[in-house]
Amino acid sequence: LAKTTQPISMDSYEGQEVNITCSHNNIATNDYITWYQQFPSQGPRFIIQGYKTKVTNEVASLFIPADRKSSTLSLPRVSLSDTAVYYCLVGGYMEYGNKLVFGAGTILRVKS
Amino acid sequence: DTAVSQTPKYLVTQMGNDKSIKCEQNLGHDTMYWYKQDSKKFLKIMFSYNNKELIINETVPNRFSPKSPDKAHLNLHINSLELGDSAVYFCASSEDGQGKNTQYFGPGTRLTVL
């Protein structure tokens, strides 16, 4: 299983763009890259997923270089409510189930 | 309607007791999971069931026994509770067991063992 490395924490101000990079050097061919967001006292919530190049949805963008050994979650114009822990995961179909491995995550603090 | 629900939300009990946590999903998913999140916020998978069959069983003490009466329910029973079992337990579900499928998490059950 691919291990992921993320910064422990990041600080930002409201209205700024935040980029959180995740390293996954031993990503496998069939692994997808998925980001989850977790607020205090809540379960993780899916943000975005990609396999290669760039993916964009209504809340974030995900940039994946050609070698797929890293990925960057981009949050445009963050607000105070974006303060949360962000997890980068890699995982693919496995014969015996979808075994997602969560790392320590990145604590994002957005200040006013 | 809540997609993935867990009961109870809080559970405080004494060492040595047996307790259960219930989980239900109304998403029609085939695969359900139990995760444990410790005080350092590391989230670790414990079990995964696909259509009521166990497909992932991590290195978890056999005091923990999952039970899936149907594919919409995955309950977690814990025998002889220990102090180290104190954590937040999350149930999750996904369409099937494939890595590209989003997992939907419940609100969590905070277990405190005294």
Coordinates of C-alpha atoms in Angstrom, one line a residue:
Chain A
L1 CA 0.0 0.0 0.0
A2 CA 1.3 3.4 -0.9
K3 CA 2.3 5.5 2.1
T4 CA 1.5 9.2 2.0
T5 CA 3.3 12.2 3.5
Q6 CA 1.7 15.5 4.1
P7 CA 2.6 18.6 6.1
I8 CA 1.4 18.4 9.7
S9 CA -0.2 21.8 9.6
M10 CA -0.8 24.9 7.6
D11 CA -2.1 28.4 8.4
S12 CA -3.9 30.7 6.0
Y13 CA -6.1 33.7 5.9
E14 CA -9.6 34.1 4.6
G15 CA -9.8 34.7 0.9
Q16 CA -6.4 33.1 0.1
E17 CA -5.8 30.0 -2.0
V18 CA -4.4 27.1 -0.1
N19 CA -2.4 24.3 -1.7
I20 CA -1.7 21.1 0.3
T21 CA 0.8 18.7 -1.3
C22 CA 0.9 15.0 -0.6
S23 CA 3.8 12.7 -1.5
H24 CA 3.1 9.1 -2.5
N25 CA 6.3 7.8 -4.0
N26 CA 5.3 4.2 -4.3
I27 CA 1.8 4.7 -5.7
A28 CA 0.7 1.7 -7.7
T29 CA -0.7 1.7 -11.2
N30 CA -4.3 1.1 -10.2
D31 CA -4.3 3.4 -7.2
Y32 CA -6.6 6.5 -7.1
I33 CA -5.8 9.6 -5.1
T34 CA -8.5 10.8 -2.9
W35 CA -8.8 13.7 -0.4
Y36 CA -11.1 13.8 2.6
Q37 CA -11.9 16.6 5.0
Q38 CA -12.7 16.1 8.7
F39 CA -14.2 18.7 11.0
P40 CA -14.0 18.2 14.8
S41 CA -16.4 15.6 16.1
Q42 CA -17.4 14.5 12.6
G43 CA -16.5 11.7 10.3
P44 CA -14.3 12.4 7.2
R45 CA -16.0 13.7 4.2
F46 CA -15.0 13.1 0.6
I47 CA -13.7 16.2 -1.2
I48 CA -12.2 15.1 -4.5
Q49 CA -10.6 12.2 -6.3
G50 CA -8.3 11.8 -9.3
Y51 CA -6.1 9.4 -11.2
K52 CA -3.9 11.7 -13.3
T53 CA -3.7 15.3 -14.6
K54 CA -6.2 17.7 -13.1
V55 CA -9.6 17.3 -11.6
T56 CA -11.9 20.2 -10.5
N57 CA -15.2 20.2 -8.7
E58 CA -17.2 22.8 -7.0
V59 CA -15.1 22.9 -3.8
A60 CA -11.5 22.1 -4.9
S61 CA -9.0 21.2 -7.6
L62 CA -6.6 18.3 -7.6
F63 CA -3.3 18.5 -9.5
I64 CA -1.5 15.3 -10.3
P65 CA 1.8 15.3 -12.2
A66 CA 2.6 12.8 -14.9
D67 CA 4.7 10.5 -12.5
R68 CA 1.8 10.5 -10.0
K69 CA 4.3 10.5 -7.1
S70 CA 2.6 13.5 -5.5
S71 CA -0.6 15.4 -5.7
T72 CA -1.7 18.9 -4.7
L73 CA -5.1 19.8 -3.3
S74 CA -6.0 23.4 -4.1
L75 CA -8.7 25.2 -2.1
P76 CA -9.6 28.5 -3.7
R77 CA -10.5 31.5 -1.5
V78 CA -10.7 29.7 1.8
S79 CA -13.0 30.8 4.6
L80 CA -13.0 30.2 8.3
S81 CA -15.3 27.2 7.8
D82 CA -12.5 25.4 5.8
T83 CA -10.6 25.0 9.1
A84 CA -10.3 21.2 9.3
V85 CA -8.0 18.2 8.9
Y86 CA -7.3 17.2 5.3
Y87 CA -6.3 13.6 4.5
C88 CA -4.7 12.4 1.4
L89 CA -5.2 8.7 0.5
V90 CA -4.1 6.4 -2.2
G91 CA -5.8 3.1 -2.9
G92 CA -7.1 1.0 -5.6
Y93 CA -9.2 -2.0 -6.2
M94 CA -7.8 -4.9 -4.2
E95 CA -8.9 -8.4 -4.5
Y96 CA -9.9 -8.5 -0.9
G97 CA -11.4 -5.1 -0.5
N98 CA -10.9 -1.4 -0.6
K99 CA -8.2 -0.9 2.0
L100 CA -7.7 2.9 2.4
V101 CA -4.8 3.9 4.5
F102 CA -5.2 7.3 6.2
G103 CA -2.1 9.2 7.1
A104 CA -1.8 11.8 9.9
G105 CA -3.5 14.5 7.8
T106 CA -2.8 18.2 7.5
I107 CA -4.4 20.5 10.0
L108 CA -5.5 23.7 8.1
R109 CA -6.2 26.7 10.2
V110 CA -7.9 29.6 8.5
K111 CA -7.7 33.0 10.2
S112 CA -9.7 36.1 9.8
Chain B
D1 CA -32.2 11.3 6.0
T2 CA -28.8 10.4 7.5
A3 CA -26.7 8.3 5.0
V4 CA -24.6 6.5 7.6
S5 CA -25.8 6.5 11.2
Q6 CA -24.2 5.2 14.3
T7 CA -25.5 4.6 17.8
P8 CA -24.7 5.6 20.4
K9 CA -22.8 8.8 19.8
Y10 CA -21.1 8.6 23.2
L11 CA -20.3 5.5 25.3
V12 CA -18.7 5.6 28.7
T13 CA -18.1 2.3 30.4
Q14 CA -15.9 0.4 32.9
M15 CA -13.0 -1.8 32.1
G16 CA -14.0 -5.4 31.6
N17 CA -17.5 -4.6 30.3
D18 CA -18.9 -5.8 26.9
K19 CA -20.5 -3.2 24.6
S20 CA -21.8 -2.9 21.1
I21 CA -21.9 0.0 18.6
K22 CA -24.5 -0.2 15.8
C23 CA -24.2 1.2 12.3
E24 CA -26.7 1.5 9.5
Q25 CA -26.4 2.9 6.0
N26 CA -29.4 3.7 3.7
L27 CA -27.3 4.3 0.6
G28 CA -27.7 0.8 -0.8
H29 CA -24.0 0.2 -0.7
D30 CA -22.5 -3.2 -0.7
T31 CA -19.4 -2.5 1.4
M32 CA -19.2 -1.3 5.0
Y33 CA -16.2 -0.6 7.3
W34 CA -15.2 0.1 10.8
Y35 CA -12.3 2.5 11.6
K36 CA -10.7 3.5 14.9
Q37 CA -9.4 7.1 15.4
D38 CA -7.1 7.5 18.4
S39 CA -6.3 10.6 20.3
K40 CA -3.6 11.5 17.8
K41 CA -6.2 11.6 15.1
F42 CA -4.8 8.6 13.2
L43 CA -7.6 6.8 11.4
K44 CA -7.1 3.0 11.0
I45 CA -9.3 0.5 9.3
M46 CA -10.4 -2.4 11.5
F47 CA -12.8 -4.4 9.4
S48 CA -14.5 -4.4 6.0
Y49 CA -17.6 -6.3 4.9
N50 CA -18.9 -6.8 1.4
N51 CA -22.4 -8.1 1.1
K52 CA -22.3 -9.4 4.7
E53 CA -19.0 -11.2 4.1
L54 CA -15.8 -10.2 5.9
I55 CA -13.2 -9.0 3.4
I56 CA -10.7 -7.1 5.5
N57 CA -9.7 -8.0 9.0
E58 CA -6.8 -6.0 10.2
T59 CA -4.6 -6.9 13.2
V60 CA -7.3 -6.2 15.7
P61 CA -7.7 -8.1 19.1
N62 CA -10.3 -10.9 18.9
R63 CA -12.2 -9.1 21.6
F64 CA -13.6 -7.0 18.7
S65 CA -16.2 -8.9 16.7
P66 CA -18.1 -7.3 13.8
K67 CA -21.5 -8.6 12.8
S68 CA -23.4 -7.9 9.7
P69 CA -27.0 -9.1 9.8
D70 CA -27.6 -7.7 6.3
K71 CA -25.7 -5.5 3.9
A72 CA -27.2 -2.3 5.4
H73 CA -25.9 -3.0 8.9
L74 CA -22.5 -3.6 10.4
N75 CA -22.4 -3.7 14.2
L76 CA -19.3 -3.8 16.3
H77 CA -19.2 -5.8 19.5
I78 CA -16.3 -5.4 22.0
N79 CA -15.7 -7.8 24.8
S80 CA -13.7 -7.2 28.0
L81 CA -13.1 -3.6 27.3
E82 CA -9.7 -2.2 28.1
L83 CA -8.4 1.4 28.7
G84 CA -6.6 1.3 25.3
D85 CA -9.9 0.8 23.5
S86 CA -10.9 4.4 24.3
A87 CA -11.1 6.1 20.9
V88 CA -13.6 7.4 18.3
Y89 CA -15.0 4.6 16.2
F90 CA -16.3 5.4 12.7
C91 CA -18.5 3.3 10.5
A92 CA -18.3 3.9 6.7
S93 CA -19.8 2.5 3.5
S94 CA -19.0 2.5 -0.2
E95 CA -20.7 1.3 -3.3
D96 CA -18.4 -1.6 -3.5
G97 CA -14.9 -2.5 -2.6
Q98 CA -13.1 -0.7 -5.3
G99 CA -10.5 2.0 -4.4
K100 CA -12.1 4.6 -6.7
N101 CA -15.4 4.5 -4.8
T102 CA -16.1 7.2 -2.2
Q103 CA -16.4 6.1 1.4
Y104 CA -19.2 7.8 3.4
F105 CA -18.6 8.0 7.1
G106 CA -20.9 8.1 10.0
P107 CA -20.7 10.7 12.8
G108 CA -18.6 8.5 15.0
T109 CA -19.0 6.9 18.4
R110 CA -16.7 8.3 21.2
L111 CA -15.9 5.4 23.5
T112 CA -14.4 6.1 26.9
V113 CA -13.3 3.2 29.0
L114 CA -12.7 4.1 32.7

